[in-house]
Tab-separated table of C-alpha atoms in Angstrom:
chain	number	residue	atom	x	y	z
D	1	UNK	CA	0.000	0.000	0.000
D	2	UNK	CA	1.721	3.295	-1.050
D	3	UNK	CA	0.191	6.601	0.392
D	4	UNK	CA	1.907	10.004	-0.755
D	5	UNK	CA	2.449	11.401	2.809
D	6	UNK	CA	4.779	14.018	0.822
D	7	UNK	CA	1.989	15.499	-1.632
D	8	UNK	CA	1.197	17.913	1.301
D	9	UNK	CA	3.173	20.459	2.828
D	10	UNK	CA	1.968	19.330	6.403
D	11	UNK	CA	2.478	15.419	5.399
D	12	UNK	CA	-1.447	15.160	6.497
D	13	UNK	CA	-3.639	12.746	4.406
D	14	UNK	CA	-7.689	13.149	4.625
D	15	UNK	CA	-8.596	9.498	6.247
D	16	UNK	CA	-12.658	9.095	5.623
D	17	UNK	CA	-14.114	6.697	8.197
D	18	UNK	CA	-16.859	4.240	7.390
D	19	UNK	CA	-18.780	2.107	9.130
D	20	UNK	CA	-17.755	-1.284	7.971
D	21	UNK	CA	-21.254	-2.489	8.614
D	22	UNK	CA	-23.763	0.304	8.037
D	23	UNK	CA	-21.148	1.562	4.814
D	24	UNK	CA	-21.950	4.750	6.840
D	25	UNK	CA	-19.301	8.210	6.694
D	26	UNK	CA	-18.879	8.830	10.166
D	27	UNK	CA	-16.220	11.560	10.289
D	28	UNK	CA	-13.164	12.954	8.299
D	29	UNK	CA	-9.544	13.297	10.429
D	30	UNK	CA	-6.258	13.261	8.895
D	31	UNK	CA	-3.026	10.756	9.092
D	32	UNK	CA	0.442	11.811	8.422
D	33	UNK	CA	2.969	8.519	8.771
D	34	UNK	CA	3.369	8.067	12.224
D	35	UNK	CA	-0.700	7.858	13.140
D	36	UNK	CA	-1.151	5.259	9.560
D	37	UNK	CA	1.498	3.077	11.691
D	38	UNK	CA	-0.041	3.219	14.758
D	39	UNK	CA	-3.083	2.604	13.675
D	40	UNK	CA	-2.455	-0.520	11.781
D	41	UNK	CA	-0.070	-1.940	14.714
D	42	UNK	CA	-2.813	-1.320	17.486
D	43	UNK	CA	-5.918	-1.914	15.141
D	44	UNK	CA	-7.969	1.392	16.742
D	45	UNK	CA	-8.093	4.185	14.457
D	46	UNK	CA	-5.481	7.078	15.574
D	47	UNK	CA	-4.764	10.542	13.693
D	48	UNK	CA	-2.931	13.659	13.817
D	49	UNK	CA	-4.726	15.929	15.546
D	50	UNK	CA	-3.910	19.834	13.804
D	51	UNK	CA	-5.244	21.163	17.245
D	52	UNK	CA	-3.502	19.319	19.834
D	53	UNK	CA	-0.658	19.040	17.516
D	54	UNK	CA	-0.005	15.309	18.416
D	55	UNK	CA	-0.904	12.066	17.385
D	56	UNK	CA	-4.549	11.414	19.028
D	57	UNK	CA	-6.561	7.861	18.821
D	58	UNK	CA	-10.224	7.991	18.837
D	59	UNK	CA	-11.741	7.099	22.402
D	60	UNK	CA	-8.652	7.667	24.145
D	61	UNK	CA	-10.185	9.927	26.653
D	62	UNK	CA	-14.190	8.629	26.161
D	63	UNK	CA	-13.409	4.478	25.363
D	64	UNK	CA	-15.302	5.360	22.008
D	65	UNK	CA	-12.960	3.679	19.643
D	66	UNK	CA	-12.793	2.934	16.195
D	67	UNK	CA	-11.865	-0.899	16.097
D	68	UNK	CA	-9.808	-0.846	12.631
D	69	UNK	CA	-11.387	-3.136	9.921
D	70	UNK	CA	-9.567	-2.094	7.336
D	71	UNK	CA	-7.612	0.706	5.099
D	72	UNK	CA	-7.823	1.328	1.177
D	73	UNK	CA	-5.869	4.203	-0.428
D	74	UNK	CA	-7.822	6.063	-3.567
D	75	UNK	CA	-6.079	6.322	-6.870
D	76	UNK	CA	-4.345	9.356	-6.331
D	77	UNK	CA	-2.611	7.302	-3.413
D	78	UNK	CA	-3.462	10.449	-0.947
D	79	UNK	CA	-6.965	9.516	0.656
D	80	UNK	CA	-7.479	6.938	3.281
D	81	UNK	CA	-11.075	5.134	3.225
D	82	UNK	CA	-10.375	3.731	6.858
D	83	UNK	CA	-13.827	0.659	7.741
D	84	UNK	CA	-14.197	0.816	11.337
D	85	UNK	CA	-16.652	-0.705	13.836
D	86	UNK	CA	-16.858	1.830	16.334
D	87	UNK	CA	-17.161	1.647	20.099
D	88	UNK	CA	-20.027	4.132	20.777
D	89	UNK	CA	-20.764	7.691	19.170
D	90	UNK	CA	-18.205	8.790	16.979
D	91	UNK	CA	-18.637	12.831	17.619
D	92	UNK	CA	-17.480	14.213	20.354
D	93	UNK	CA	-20.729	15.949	20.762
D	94	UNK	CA	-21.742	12.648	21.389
D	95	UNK	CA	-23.679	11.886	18.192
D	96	UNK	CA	-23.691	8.809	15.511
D	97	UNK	CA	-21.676	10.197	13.348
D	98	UNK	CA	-20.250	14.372	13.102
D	99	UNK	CA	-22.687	14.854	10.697
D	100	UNK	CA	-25.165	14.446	13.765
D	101	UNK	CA	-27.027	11.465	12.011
D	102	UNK	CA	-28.310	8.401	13.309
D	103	UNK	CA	-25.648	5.360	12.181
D	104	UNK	CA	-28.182	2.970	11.012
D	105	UNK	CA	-28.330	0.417	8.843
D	106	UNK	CA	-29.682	1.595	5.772
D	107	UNK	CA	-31.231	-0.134	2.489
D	108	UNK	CA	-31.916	2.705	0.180
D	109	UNK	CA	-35.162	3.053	-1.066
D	110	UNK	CA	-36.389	-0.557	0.092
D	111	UNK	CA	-35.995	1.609	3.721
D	112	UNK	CA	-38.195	4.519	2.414
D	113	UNK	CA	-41.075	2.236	1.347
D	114	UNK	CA	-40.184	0.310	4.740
D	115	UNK	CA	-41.105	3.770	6.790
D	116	UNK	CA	-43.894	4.404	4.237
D	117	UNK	CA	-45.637	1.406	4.909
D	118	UNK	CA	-44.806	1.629	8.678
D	119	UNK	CA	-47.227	5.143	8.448
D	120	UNK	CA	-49.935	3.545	6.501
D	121	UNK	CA	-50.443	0.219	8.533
D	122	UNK	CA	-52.520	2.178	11.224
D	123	UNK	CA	-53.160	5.910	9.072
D	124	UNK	CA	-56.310	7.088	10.151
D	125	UNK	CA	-56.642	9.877	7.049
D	126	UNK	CA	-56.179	7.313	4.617
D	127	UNK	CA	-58.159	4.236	5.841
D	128	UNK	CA	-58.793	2.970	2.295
D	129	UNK	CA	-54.997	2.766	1.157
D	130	UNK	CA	-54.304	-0.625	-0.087
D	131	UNK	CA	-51.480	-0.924	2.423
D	132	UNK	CA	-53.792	-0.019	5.322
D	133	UNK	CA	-56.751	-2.550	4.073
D	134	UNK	CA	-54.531	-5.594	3.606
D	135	UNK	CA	-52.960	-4.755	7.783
D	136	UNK	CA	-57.233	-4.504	8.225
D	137	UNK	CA	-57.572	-8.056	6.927
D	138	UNK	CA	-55.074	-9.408	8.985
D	139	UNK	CA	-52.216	-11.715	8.552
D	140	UNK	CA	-53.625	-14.510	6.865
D	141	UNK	CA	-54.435	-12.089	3.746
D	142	UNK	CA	-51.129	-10.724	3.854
D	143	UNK	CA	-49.446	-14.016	3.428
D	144	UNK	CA	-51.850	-15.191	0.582
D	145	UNK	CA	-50.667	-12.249	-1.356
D	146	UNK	CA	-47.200	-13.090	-0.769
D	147	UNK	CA	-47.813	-16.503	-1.976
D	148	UNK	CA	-49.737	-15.384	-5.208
D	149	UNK	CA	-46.957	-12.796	-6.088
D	150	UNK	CA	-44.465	-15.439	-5.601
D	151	UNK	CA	-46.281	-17.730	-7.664
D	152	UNK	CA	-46.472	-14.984	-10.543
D	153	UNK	CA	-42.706	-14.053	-10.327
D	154	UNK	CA	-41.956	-17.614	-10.934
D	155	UNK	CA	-43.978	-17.703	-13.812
D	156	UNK	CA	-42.736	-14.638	-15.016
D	157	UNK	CA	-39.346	-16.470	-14.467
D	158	UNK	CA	-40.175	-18.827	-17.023
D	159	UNK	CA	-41.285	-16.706	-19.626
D	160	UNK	CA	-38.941	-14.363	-21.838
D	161	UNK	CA	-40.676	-10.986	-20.674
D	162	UNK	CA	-38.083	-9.041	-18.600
D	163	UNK	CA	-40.376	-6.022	-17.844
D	164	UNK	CA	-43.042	-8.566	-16.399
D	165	UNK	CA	-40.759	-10.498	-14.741
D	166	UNK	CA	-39.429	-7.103	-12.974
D	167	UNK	CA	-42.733	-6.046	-12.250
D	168	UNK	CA	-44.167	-9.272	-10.459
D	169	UNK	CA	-40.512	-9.291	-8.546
D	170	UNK	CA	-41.066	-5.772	-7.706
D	171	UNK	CA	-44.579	-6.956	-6.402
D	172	UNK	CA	-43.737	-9.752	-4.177
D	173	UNK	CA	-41.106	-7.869	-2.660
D	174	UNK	CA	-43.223	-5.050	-1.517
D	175	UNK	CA	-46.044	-7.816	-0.182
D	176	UNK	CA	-43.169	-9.450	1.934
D	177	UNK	CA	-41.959	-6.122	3.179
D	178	UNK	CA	-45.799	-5.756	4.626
D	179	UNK	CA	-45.734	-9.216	6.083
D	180	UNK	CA	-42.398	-8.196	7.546
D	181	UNK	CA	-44.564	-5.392	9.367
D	182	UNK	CA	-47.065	-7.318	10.002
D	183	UNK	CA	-45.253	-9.988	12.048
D	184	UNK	CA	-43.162	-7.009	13.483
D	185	UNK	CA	-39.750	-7.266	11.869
D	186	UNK	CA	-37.698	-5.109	9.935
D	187	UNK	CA	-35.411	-6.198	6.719
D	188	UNK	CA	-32.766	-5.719	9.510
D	189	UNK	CA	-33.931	-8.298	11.108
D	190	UNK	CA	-33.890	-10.334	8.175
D	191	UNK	CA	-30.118	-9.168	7.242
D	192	UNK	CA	-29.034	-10.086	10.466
D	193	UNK	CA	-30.077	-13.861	9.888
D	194	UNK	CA	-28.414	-13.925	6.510
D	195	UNK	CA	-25.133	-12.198	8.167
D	196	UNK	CA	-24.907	-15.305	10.651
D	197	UNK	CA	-25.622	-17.855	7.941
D	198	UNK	CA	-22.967	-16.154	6.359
């Protein structure tokens, strides 16, 4: 791994830290030579501080450390994208992440039409929304519309009609992700399981 310590006057790189699991930012510091060492031979994420002008590893003083997962230089060879798991809140202001958000696993949209279905299972201004009548007719109903999408996708799968075949997939995923709801799990929960299988 070579990393151009030189390219700045200081000898400073920019070292972005991610969240190994969530793939979330959680803050920026910077490395010059001495902290990239350190960090690799101890395994928690230490920088050089421009304030305190000294080296400085994260949670020294709070225990909220940055348990090093791994380093990767950019193609420039003067960025650090540093995959932590982190002991606590990164921020010193006692936050997630220094960007004051919550460091959560996220799954794109699929977690947007997870919150939007989360609203309509008990919305009282829309009580004739599909997504609120199928939570009305219970469980059973849910799960028979699971099993007819599926049953449609793997037709679909048969046939040589991508669009279809994307648009019954597209269906049966957003009937599980209301049977997820409805038995009171999350596709977290879900990732979890496949993480352990894994």
């Amino acid at each position: 791994m070579k990393i151009d310590f030189n390219k700045n006057l200081d000898g400073l790189v920019p070292a972005i830290i991610q969240d190994a699991t969530t793939k979330n930012v959680l803050m920026l510091g910077y490395m010059n030579q001495e902290a990239f060492e350190k960090t690799k031979e101890t395994q928690k994420v230490t920088f050089f501080s421009r304030s305190k002008q000294r080296l400085w590893t994260k949670g020294e003083e709070s225990g909220n450390f940055l348990n090093l997962v791994d380093i990767q230089v950019d193609c420039d060879n003067d960025t650090l994208l540093v995959t932590v798991n982190p002991v606590g809140p990164t921020c010193h202001k006692g936050t997630d992440t220094c960007w004051a958000e919550e460091n959560v696993q996220g799954y794109g949209f699929l977690s947007t039409l997870e919150g939007i279905i989360e609203s309509r299972k008990n919305d009282q201004e829309n009580p004739d929304s599909y997504v609120a009548s199928l939570f009305r007719k219970g469980i059973n109903k849910i799960a028979q519309k699971v099993g007819e999408e599926a049953v449609e996708t793997i037709i679909e799968a048969k046939d040589d009609d991508e669009s279809l075949f994307q648009n019954e997939s597209a269906d049966l995923l957003f009937h599980y992700l209301i049977l997820l709801q409805a038995k009171g799990y999350t596709l977290d929960d879900i990732a979890q399981v496949l993480e352990k299988r894994h």
